[in-house]
Coordinates of C-alpha atoms and ligand atoms in Angstrom, one line a residue:
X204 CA 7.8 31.2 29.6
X205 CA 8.9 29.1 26.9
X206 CA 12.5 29.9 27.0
X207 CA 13.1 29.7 30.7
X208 CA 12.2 26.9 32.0
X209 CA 12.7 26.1 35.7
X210 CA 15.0 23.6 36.8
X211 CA 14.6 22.6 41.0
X212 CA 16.5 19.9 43.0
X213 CA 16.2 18.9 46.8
X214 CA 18.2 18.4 49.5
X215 CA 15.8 16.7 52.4
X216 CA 17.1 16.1 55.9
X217 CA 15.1 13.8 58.0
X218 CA 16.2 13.2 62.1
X219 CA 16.3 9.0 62.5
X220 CA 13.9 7.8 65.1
X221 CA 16.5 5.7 66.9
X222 CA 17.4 5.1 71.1
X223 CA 20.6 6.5 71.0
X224 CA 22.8 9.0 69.0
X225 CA 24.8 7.9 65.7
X226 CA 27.9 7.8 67.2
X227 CA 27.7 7.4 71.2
X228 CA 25.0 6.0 73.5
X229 CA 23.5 9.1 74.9
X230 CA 19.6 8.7 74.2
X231 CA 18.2 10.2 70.9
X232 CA 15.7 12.6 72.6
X233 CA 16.4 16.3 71.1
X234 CA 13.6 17.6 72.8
X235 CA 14.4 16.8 76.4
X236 CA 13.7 19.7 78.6
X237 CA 16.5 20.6 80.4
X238 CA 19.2 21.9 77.7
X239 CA 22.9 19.5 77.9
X240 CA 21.7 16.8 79.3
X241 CA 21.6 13.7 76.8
X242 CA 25.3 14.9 76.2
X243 CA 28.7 12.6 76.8
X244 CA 32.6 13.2 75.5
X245 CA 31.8 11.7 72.8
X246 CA 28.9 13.9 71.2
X247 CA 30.8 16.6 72.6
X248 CA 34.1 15.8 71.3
X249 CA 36.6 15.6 74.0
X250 CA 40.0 14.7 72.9
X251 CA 40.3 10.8 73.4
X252 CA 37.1 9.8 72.7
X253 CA 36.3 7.3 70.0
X254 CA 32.6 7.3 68.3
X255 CA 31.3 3.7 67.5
X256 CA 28.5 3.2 64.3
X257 CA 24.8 3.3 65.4
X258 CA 23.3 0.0 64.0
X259 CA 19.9 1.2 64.2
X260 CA 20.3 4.4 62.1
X261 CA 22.5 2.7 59.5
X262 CA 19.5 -0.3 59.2
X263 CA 16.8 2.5 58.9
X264 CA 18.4 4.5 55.8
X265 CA 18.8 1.4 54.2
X266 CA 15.1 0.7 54.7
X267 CA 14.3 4.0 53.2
X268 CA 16.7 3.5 50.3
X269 CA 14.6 0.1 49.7
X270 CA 11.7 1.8 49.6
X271 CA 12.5 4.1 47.2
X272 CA 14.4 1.8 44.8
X273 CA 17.9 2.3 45.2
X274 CA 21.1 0.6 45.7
X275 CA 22.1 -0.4 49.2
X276 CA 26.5 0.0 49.0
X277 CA 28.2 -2.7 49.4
X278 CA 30.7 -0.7 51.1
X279 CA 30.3 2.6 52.4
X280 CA 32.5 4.9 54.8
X281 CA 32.2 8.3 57.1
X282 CA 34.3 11.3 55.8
X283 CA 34.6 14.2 58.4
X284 CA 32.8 17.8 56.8
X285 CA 35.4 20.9 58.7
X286 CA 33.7 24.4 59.2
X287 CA 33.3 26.0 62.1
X288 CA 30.1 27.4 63.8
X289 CA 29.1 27.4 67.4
X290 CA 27.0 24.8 67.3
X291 CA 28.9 22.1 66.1
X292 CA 30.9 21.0 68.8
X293 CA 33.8 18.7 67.0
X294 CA 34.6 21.5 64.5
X295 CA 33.5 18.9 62.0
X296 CA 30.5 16.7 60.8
X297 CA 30.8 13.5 60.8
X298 CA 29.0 13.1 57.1
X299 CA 29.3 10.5 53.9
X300 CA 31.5 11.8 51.2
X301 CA 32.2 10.1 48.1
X302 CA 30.7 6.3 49.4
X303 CA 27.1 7.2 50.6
X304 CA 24.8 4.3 51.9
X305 CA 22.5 4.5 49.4
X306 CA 22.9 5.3 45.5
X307 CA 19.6 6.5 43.5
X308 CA 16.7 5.5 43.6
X309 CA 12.7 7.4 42.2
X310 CA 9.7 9.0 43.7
X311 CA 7.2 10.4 41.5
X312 CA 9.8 9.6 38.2
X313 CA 11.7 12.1 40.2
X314 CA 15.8 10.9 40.6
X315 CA 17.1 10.3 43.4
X316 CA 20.8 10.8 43.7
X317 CA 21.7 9.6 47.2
X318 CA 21.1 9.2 50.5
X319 CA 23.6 9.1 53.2
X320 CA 23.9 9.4 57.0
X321 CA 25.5 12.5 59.3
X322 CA 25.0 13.5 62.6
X323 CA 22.8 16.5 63.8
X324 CA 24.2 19.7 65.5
X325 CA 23.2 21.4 68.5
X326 CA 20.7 24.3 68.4
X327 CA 21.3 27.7 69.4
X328 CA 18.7 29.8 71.2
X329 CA 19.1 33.5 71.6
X330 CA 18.4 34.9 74.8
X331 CA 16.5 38.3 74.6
X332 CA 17.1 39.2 78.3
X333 CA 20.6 39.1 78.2
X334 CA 20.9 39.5 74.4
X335 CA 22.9 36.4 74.8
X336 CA 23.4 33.3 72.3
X337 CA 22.9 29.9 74.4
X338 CA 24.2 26.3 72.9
X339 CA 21.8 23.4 73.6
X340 CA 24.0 20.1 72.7
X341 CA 21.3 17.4 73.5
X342 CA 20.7 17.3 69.7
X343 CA 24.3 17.3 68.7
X344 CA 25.6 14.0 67.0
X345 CA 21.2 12.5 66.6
X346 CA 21.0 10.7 63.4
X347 CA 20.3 12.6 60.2
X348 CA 19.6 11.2 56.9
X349 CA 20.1 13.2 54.1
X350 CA 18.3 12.8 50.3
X351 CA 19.6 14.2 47.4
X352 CA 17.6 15.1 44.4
X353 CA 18.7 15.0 40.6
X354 CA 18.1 18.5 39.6
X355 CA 14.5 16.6 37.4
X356 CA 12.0 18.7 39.6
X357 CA 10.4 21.5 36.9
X358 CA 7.6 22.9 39.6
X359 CA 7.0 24.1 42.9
X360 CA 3.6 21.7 43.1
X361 CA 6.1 19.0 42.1
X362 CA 8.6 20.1 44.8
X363 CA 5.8 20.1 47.1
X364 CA 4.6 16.6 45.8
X365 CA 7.7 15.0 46.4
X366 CA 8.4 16.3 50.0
X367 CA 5.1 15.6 51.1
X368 CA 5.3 11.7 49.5
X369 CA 8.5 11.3 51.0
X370 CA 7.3 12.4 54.2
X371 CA 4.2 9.9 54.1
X372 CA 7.2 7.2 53.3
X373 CA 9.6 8.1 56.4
X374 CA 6.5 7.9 58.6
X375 CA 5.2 4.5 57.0
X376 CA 8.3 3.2 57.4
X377 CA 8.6 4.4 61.2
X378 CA 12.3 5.7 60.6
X379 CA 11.3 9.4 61.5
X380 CA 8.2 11.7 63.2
X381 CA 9.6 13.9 60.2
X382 CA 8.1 16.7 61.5
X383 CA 8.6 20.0 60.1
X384 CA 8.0 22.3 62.8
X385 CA 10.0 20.5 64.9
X386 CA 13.0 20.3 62.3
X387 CA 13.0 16.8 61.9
X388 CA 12.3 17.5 58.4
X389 CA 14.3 20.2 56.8
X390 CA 14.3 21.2 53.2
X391 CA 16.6 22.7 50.8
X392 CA 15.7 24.0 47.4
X393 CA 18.2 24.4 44.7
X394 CA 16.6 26.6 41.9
X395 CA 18.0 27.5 38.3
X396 CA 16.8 28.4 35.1
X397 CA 17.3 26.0 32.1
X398 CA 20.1 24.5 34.6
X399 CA 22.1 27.4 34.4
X400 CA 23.5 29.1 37.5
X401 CA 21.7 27.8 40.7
X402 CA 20.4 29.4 43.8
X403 CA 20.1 27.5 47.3
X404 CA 17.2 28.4 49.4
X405 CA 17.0 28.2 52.9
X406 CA 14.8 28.6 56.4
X407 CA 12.0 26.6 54.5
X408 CA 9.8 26.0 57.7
X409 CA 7.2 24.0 55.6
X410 CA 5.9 22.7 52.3
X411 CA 4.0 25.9 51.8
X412 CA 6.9 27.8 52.3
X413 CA 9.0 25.5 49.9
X414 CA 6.0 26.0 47.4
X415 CA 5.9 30.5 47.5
X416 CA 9.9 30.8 47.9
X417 CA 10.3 28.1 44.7
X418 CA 7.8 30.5 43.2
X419 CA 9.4 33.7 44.2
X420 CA 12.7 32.8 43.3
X421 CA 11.9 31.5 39.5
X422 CA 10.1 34.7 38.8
X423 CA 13.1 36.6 40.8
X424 CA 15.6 34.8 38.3
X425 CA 13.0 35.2 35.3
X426 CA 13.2 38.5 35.9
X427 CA 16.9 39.1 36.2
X428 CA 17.5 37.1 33.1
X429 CA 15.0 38.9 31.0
X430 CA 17.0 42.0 32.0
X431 CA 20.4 40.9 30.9
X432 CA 21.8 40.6 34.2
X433 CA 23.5 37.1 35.6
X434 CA 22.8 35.1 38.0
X435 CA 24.7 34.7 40.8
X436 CA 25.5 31.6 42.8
X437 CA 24.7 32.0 46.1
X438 CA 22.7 30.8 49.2
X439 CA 19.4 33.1 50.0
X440 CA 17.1 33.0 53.0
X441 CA 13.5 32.2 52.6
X442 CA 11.4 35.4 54.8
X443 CA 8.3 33.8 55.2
X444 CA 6.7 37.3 56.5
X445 CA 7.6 39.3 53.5
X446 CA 7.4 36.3 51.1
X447 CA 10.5 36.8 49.8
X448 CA 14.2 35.0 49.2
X449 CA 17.5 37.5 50.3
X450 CA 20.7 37.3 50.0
X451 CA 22.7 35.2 52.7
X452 CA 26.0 34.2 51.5
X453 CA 27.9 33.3 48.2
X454 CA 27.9 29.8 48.1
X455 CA 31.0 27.6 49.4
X456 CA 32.6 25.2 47.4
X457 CA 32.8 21.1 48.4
X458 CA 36.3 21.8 48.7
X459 CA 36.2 24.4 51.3
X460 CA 35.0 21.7 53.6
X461 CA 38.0 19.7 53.5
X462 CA 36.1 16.7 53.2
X463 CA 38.7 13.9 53.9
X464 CA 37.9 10.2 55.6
X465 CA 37.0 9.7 59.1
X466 CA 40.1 8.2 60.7
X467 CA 38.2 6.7 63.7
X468 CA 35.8 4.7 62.0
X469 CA 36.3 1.7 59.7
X470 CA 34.6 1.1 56.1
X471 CA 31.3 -0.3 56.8
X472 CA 30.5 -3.4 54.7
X473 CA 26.7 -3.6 54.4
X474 CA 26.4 -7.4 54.3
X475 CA 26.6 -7.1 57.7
X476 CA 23.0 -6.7 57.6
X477 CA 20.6 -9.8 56.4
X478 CA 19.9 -7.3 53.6
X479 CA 17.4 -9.7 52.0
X480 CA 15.5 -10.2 55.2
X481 CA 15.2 -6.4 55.8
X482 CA 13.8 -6.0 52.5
X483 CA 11.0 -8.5 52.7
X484 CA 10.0 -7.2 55.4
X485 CA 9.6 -4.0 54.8
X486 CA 5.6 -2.6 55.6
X487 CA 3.1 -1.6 53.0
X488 CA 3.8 1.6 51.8
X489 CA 1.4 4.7 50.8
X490 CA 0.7 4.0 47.2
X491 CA 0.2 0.5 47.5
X492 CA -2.1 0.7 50.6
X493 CA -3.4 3.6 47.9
X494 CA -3.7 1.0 45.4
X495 CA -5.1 -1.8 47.7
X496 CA -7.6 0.6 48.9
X497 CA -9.2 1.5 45.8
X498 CA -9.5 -2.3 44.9
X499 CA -10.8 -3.9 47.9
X500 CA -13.0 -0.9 49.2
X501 CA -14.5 0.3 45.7
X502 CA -13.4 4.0 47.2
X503 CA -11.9 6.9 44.6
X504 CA -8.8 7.7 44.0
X505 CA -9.7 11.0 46.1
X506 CA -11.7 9.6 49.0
X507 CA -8.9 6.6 49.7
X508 CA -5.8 9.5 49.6
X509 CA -7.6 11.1 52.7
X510 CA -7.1 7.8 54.1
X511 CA -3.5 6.7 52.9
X512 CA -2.2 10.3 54.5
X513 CA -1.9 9.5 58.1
X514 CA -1.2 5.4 58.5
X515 CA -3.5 5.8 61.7
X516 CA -6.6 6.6 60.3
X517 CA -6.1 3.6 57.7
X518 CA -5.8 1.5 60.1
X519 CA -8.6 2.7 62.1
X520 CA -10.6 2.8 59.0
X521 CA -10.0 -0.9 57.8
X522 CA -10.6 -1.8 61.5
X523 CA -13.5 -0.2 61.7
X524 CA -14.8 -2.1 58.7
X525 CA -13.4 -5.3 59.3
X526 CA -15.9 -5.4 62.2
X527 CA -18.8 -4.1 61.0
X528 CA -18.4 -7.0 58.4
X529 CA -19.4 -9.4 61.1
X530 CA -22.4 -7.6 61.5
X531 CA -23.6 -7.1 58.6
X532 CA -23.3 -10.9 57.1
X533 CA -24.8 -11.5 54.3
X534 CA -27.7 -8.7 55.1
X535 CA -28.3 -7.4 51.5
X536 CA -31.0 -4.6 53.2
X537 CA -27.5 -3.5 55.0
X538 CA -25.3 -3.7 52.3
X539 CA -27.0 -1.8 50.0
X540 CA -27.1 1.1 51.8
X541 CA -23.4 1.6 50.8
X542 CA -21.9 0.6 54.0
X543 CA -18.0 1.8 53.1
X544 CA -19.1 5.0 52.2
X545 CA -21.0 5.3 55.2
X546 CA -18.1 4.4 57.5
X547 CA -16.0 6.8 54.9
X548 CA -18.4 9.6 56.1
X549 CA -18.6 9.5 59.7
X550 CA -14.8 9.1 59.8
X551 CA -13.4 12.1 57.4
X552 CA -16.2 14.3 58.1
X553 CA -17.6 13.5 61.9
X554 CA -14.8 12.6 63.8
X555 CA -12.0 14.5 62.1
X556 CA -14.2 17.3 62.5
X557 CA -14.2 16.3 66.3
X558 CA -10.7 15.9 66.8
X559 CA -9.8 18.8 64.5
X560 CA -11.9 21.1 66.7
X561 CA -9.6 19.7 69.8
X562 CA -6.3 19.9 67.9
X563 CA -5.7 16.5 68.2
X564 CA -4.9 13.2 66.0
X565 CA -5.9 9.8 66.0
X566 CA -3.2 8.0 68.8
X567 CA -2.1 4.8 69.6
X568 CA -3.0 3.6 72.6
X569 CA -0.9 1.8 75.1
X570 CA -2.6 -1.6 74.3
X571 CA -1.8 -0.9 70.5
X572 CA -5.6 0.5 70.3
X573 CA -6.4 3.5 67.7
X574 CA -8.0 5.9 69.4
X575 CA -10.3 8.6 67.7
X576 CA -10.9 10.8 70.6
X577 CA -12.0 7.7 73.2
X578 CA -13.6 5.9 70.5
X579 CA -12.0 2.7 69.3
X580 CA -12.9 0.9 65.8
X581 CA -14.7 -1.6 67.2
X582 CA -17.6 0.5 68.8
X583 CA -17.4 3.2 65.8
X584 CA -18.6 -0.1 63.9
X585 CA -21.2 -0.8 66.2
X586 CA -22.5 2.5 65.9
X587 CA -22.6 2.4 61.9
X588 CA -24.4 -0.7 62.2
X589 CA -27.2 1.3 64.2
X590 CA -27.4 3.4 61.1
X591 CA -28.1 0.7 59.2
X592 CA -30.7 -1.4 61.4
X593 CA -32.5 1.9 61.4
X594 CA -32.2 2.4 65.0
X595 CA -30.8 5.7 64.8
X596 CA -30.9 8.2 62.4
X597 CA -28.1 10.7 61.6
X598 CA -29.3 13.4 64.1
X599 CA -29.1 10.6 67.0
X600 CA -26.0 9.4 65.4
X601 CA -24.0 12.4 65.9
X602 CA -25.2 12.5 69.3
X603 CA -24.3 9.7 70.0
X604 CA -20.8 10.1 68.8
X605 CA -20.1 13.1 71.0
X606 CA -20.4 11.0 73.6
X607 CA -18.6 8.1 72.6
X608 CA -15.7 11.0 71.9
X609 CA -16.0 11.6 75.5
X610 CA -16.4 8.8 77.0
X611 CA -15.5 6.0 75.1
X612 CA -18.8 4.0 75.9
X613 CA -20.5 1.6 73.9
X614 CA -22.9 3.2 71.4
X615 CA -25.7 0.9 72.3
X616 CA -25.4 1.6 75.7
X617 CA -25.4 5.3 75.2
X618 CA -28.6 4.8 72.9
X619 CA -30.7 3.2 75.8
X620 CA -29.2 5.5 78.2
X621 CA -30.1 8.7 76.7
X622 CA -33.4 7.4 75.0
X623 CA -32.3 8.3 71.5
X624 CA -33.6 5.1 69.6
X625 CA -35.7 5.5 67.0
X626 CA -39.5 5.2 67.5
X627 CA -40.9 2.8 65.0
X628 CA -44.1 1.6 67.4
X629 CA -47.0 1.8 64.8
X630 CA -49.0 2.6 68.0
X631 CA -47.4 5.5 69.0
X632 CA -46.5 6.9 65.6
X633 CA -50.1 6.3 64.6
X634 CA -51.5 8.5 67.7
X635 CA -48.8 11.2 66.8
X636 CA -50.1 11.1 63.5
X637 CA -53.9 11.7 64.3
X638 CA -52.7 14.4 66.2
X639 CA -50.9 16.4 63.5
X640 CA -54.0 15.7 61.1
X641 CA -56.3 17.7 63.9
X642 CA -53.8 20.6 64.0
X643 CA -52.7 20.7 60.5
X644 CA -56.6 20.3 58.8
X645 CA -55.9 22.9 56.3
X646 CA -53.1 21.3 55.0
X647 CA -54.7 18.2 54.7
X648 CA -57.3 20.1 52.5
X649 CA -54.5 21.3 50.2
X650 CA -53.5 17.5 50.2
X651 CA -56.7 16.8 48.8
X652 CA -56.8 19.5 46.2
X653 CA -53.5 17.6 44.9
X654 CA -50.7 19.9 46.9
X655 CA -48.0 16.6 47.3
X656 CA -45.6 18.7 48.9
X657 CA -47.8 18.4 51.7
X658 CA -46.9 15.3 52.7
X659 CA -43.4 16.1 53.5
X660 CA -44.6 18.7 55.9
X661 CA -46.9 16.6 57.7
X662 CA -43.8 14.0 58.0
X663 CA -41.8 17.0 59.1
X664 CA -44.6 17.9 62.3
X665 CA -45.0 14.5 63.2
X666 CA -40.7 14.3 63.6
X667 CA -40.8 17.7 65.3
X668 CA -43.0 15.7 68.1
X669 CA -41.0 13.0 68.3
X670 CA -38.0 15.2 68.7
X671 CA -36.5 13.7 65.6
X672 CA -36.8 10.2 66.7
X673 CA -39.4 9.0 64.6
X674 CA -38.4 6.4 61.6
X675 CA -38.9 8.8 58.9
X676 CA -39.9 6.0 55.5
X677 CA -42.0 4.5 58.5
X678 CA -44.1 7.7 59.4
X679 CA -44.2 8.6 55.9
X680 CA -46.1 5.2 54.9
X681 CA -48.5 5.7 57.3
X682 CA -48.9 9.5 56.8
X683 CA -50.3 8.3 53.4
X684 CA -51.8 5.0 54.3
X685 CA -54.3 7.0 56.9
X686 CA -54.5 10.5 55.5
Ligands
ADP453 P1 26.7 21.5 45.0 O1 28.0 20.9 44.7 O2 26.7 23.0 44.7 O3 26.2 21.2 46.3 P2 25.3 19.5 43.7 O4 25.6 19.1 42.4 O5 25.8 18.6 44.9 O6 25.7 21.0 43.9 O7 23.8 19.5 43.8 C1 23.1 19.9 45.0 C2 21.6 20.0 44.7 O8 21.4 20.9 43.6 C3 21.0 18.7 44.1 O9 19.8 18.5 44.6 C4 21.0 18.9 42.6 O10 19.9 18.2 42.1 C5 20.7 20.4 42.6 N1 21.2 21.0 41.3 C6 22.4 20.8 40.7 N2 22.5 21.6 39.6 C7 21.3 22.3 39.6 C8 20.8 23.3 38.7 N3 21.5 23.7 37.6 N4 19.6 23.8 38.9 C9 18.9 23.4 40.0 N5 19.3 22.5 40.8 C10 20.5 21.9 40.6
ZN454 ZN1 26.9 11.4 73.6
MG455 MG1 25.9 19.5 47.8

C-alpha cells in the first residue's frame, strides 16, 4: 500500500430548514403530500418572473461557515448553472460560481474549500403502472447548501468522520434535519490515488454506503493501477445491493455548464447582516458541549459522545441532573453512590432501550418539554433519587419506568400505587427471616460448618418472598445478626 495512497474529497449538500423557498415565497415543505402544490411562476420559471434572495437561507450558511471557521464574503453573487434534465424546471440552477458565501474553513484538520448556496430541483418518481416518469416540483428552488472538501481526506473512516461531525453541526445549529434518507443530506465522494485521476461517486444513500463504495473504489483503482491500465475520469454509481461502483458517465467539464452571472439578481453585500451579532450568538456546538461535558460531569470521553450525538438527549440528560441536584444536597450517603453515572445508566441503556424498541427519539414537546417516551427530566430525576434513598431497587426501578414510559406519571406515585417500595420493616423482614431458617435448616448447618456462601442464598429466599422487595444490605445484616 505504500505507493498508492488514497486521496478523497467531499462534496456535501445539506436542504436549509427555512419558511419559504430561496428565491420565491412558496413554503419550504418538500415533503407535502399532494405533488405541485408549494409551486408558483417563480419556482417554476415562467417567463417574467423575477426571484428575490431568501434572507433566512443566506443568514443560515453564514452561521454554518462560522462554525466551521471560515470567511464570511464580503461580497458574494448568484451565477446561473445550464444543463437540462427534467427536473429542473428553469433549464438552469441558480448556483454560486466564482464568489461563494463562504471561503474555507476545518473540521477534523480536514479543509474546507467553500460553501455556497443553490436551489434544489424537483424529484422524479417513476410510475410502475403506467411505466411513466412523473415530475413533483414542490422541492424545486428549496435552499441547498453545498460544502466543498479540499481533496485532504486519506480514509473512508475519515470520510465517514467528517460527514457524520458535520451532520451533528447542521443539526446543532438548527439550519437543516439533514437527514439522509430523506435527501436532505446528500454526499459526493471524489476518489483518486496519489491525486492522480479522480473518480466521482454517486447514489450514496448513507454514511455506510459512503464508507464500502470509498472502500470499493480505492481497491477498484489499486487494482487497475497495479495492472498498468489508467484511470479514467468519470462519474460512477454507488449499487448498494451488489456493493459495488459502475460506470455512469464521463465526467463534464465546469465549462459545459456555461456558468455565467445571474442577470436578475444583484451582488449581495454581506454587511447587510449584523455579522458580529450572528456570531456571538451562535449555540454551543458538539465538541464543546463534548468538552464541557467531560469537565463538569467527570463522564469519559466515550460515555459523554453518546450524549453530545443527538442535542436532545443532552439536554434531557443535563436536565435530568440539574434536578436531581436539588435532591440530593449536600447528602454524601447519595452522592457517593455515583449519582451521574447512575442517571448515565438508566438513560443510554433503560430508556433508549425503551424508545429503541418503539422506533422512536426523544421529542420536543409543545411546551418546549423533552420527552423520553411520556417521561420528562424532572420525574426521571425523581425516580433516580428513589434509587438512591433506597426505596426501590433496580428490579422495581425498571418497573417503574415502563410505566412512567406510558403514562407519564410521577414515579412516587406509581411506587405507592403499585406497592413496589422497598420493605425495610425490621418486623416483617425479621418474621420472613425465621421463616426461611425453618425451611432452609440444612443450610444453616452448612453455615455452621463454615459454608459462607450460604449466606447469600438465605438472602436470595428471603427476597424471593418478598418478591424482590426486600432491602437487600438490610436483610443481609440481620440474616447474620440472628442466624
Ligand atoms: P471538478 O472541477 O472536477 O469538480 P474540483 O477541483 O472542483 O473538481 O473538486 C471537486 C471535489 O473533488 C473537491 O471535493 C475536491 O477536494 C476533490 N478533488 C479534487 N481533486 C481530487 C483528486 N485528485 N483526488 C480526489 N479528490 C479530488
Ligand atoms: Zn415558488
Ligand atoms: Mg466541482
Amino acid at each position: 500500500m505504500e505507493n498508492y495512497k488514497p486521496t478523497i474529497g467531499l462534496e456535501i449538500h445539506a436542504e436549509l430548514k427555512t419558511k419559504t423557498k430561496m428565491f420565491c415565497s412558496c413554503p419550504n415543505n418538500p415533503f407535502n403530500i399532494l405533488p405541485n402544490t408549494n409551486v408558483c411562476p417563480i419556482c417554476l420559471a415562467h417567463p417574467g418572473t423575477l426571484p428575490t434572495i431568501n434572507e433566512e437561507a443566506v443568514k443560515k450558511v453564514i452561521m454554518v461557515g462560522m462554525a466551521l471557521g471560515g470567511k464570511i464574503s464580503e461580497i458574494t453573487k448568484f451565477d446561473r448553472k445550464n444543463y437540462f434534465y427534467p427536473d429542473l424546471p428553469k433549464g438552469y440552477q441558480i448556483s454560486q460560481y466564482d464568489k461563494p458565501l463562504v471561503v474555507g474553513g476545518i473540521l477534523n484538520n480536514i479543509k474546507i474549500r467553500r460553501i455556497h448556496l443553490e436551489e434544489d430541483t424537483g424529484t422524479l418518481i417513476h410510475d410502475d403502472k403506467s411505466n411513466e416518469s412523473l415530475v413533483d416540483f414542490n422541492r424545486a428552488g428549496v435552499p441547498l447548501m453545498e460544502l466543498v472538501t479540499e481533496p485532504d481526506i486519506r480514509s473512508a473512516e475519515e470520510a465517514k468522520k467528517f460527514c457524520e461531525d458535520l451532520q451533528l453541526i447542521l443539526r446543532y445549529l438548527d439550519v437543516s434535519e439533514a437527514d439522509m434518507e430523506k435527501g436532505e443530506m446528500r454526499l459526493e465522494a471524489n476518489v483518486s490515488i496519489n491525486m492522480g485521476t479522480k473518480v466521482e461517486i454517486k447514489n450514496i444513500n448513507s454514511f455506510k454506503s459512503l464508507y464500502s463504495a470509498i472502500n470499493y473504489e480505492i481497491e477498484r483503482q489499486i487494482y487497475c493501477l497495479k495492472k498498468g491500465e489508467k484511470i479514467i475520469q468519470e462519474t460512477r454509481g454507488w449499487d448498494d445491493v451488489l456493493e459495488k461502483t459502475f460506470s455512469q458517465r464521463s465526467k463534464e467539464e465546469s465549462h459545459d455548464y456555461r456558468y455565467f452571472p445571474e442577470p436578475d439578481l444583484p451582488q449581495f453585500e454581506t454587511s447587510f447582516f449584523d455579522l458580529e451579532y450572528i456570531k456571538n450568538s451562535l449555540p454551543e456546538l458538539p465538541q464543546q458541549k463534548l468538552e464541557r461535558f467531560d469537565r463538569e460531569y467527570n463522564l469519559s470521553n466515550k460515555q459523554a459522545e453518546v450524549l453530545i450525538k443527538n442535542k436532545l438527549i443532552a439536554d434531557f440528560f443535563e436536565e435530568a441532573i440539574s434536578e436531581l441536584k436539588l435532591y440530593i444536597k449536600d447528602n454524601q450517603n447519595k452522592i457517593d453512590k455515583n449519582p451521574i453515572n447512575l442517571v448515565y445508566n438508566y438513560l443510554t441503556s433503560d430508556l433508549m432501550g425503551m424508545l429503541n424498541e418503539v422506533k422512536k427519539d426523544f421529542v420536543k414537546s409543545e411546551n418546549d418539554l423533552i420527552l423520553a417516551g411520556k417521561i420528562k427530566a424532572a420525574n426521571f430525576a425523581k425516580l433516580i433519587d428513589l434509587i438512591l434513598e433506597e426505596k426501590i431497587g433496580s428490579r422495581q426501578a425498571k418497573d417503574i419506568l415502563k410505566i412512567m414510559f406510558e403514562t407519564g406519571n410521577d414515579p412516587k406515585e406509581i411506587m405507592k400505587q403499585e406497592g413496589l417500595e422497598t420493605i425495610s420493616d425490621d418486623n416483617v423482614l425479621e418474621e420472613i427471616i425465621k421463616i426461611v431458617f425453618l425451611e432452609n435448616q440444612e443450610a444453616i448447618n452448612d453455615y455452621k460448618k463454615g459454608k459462607e456462601s450460604v449466606l447469600q442464598y438465605l438472602v436470595g429466599k428471603t427476597m424471593a418472598k418478598l418478591k424482590g422487595r426486600g432491602n437487600p444490605s438490610l436483610i443481609l445484616q440481620k440474616i447474620k445478626d440472628m442466624i
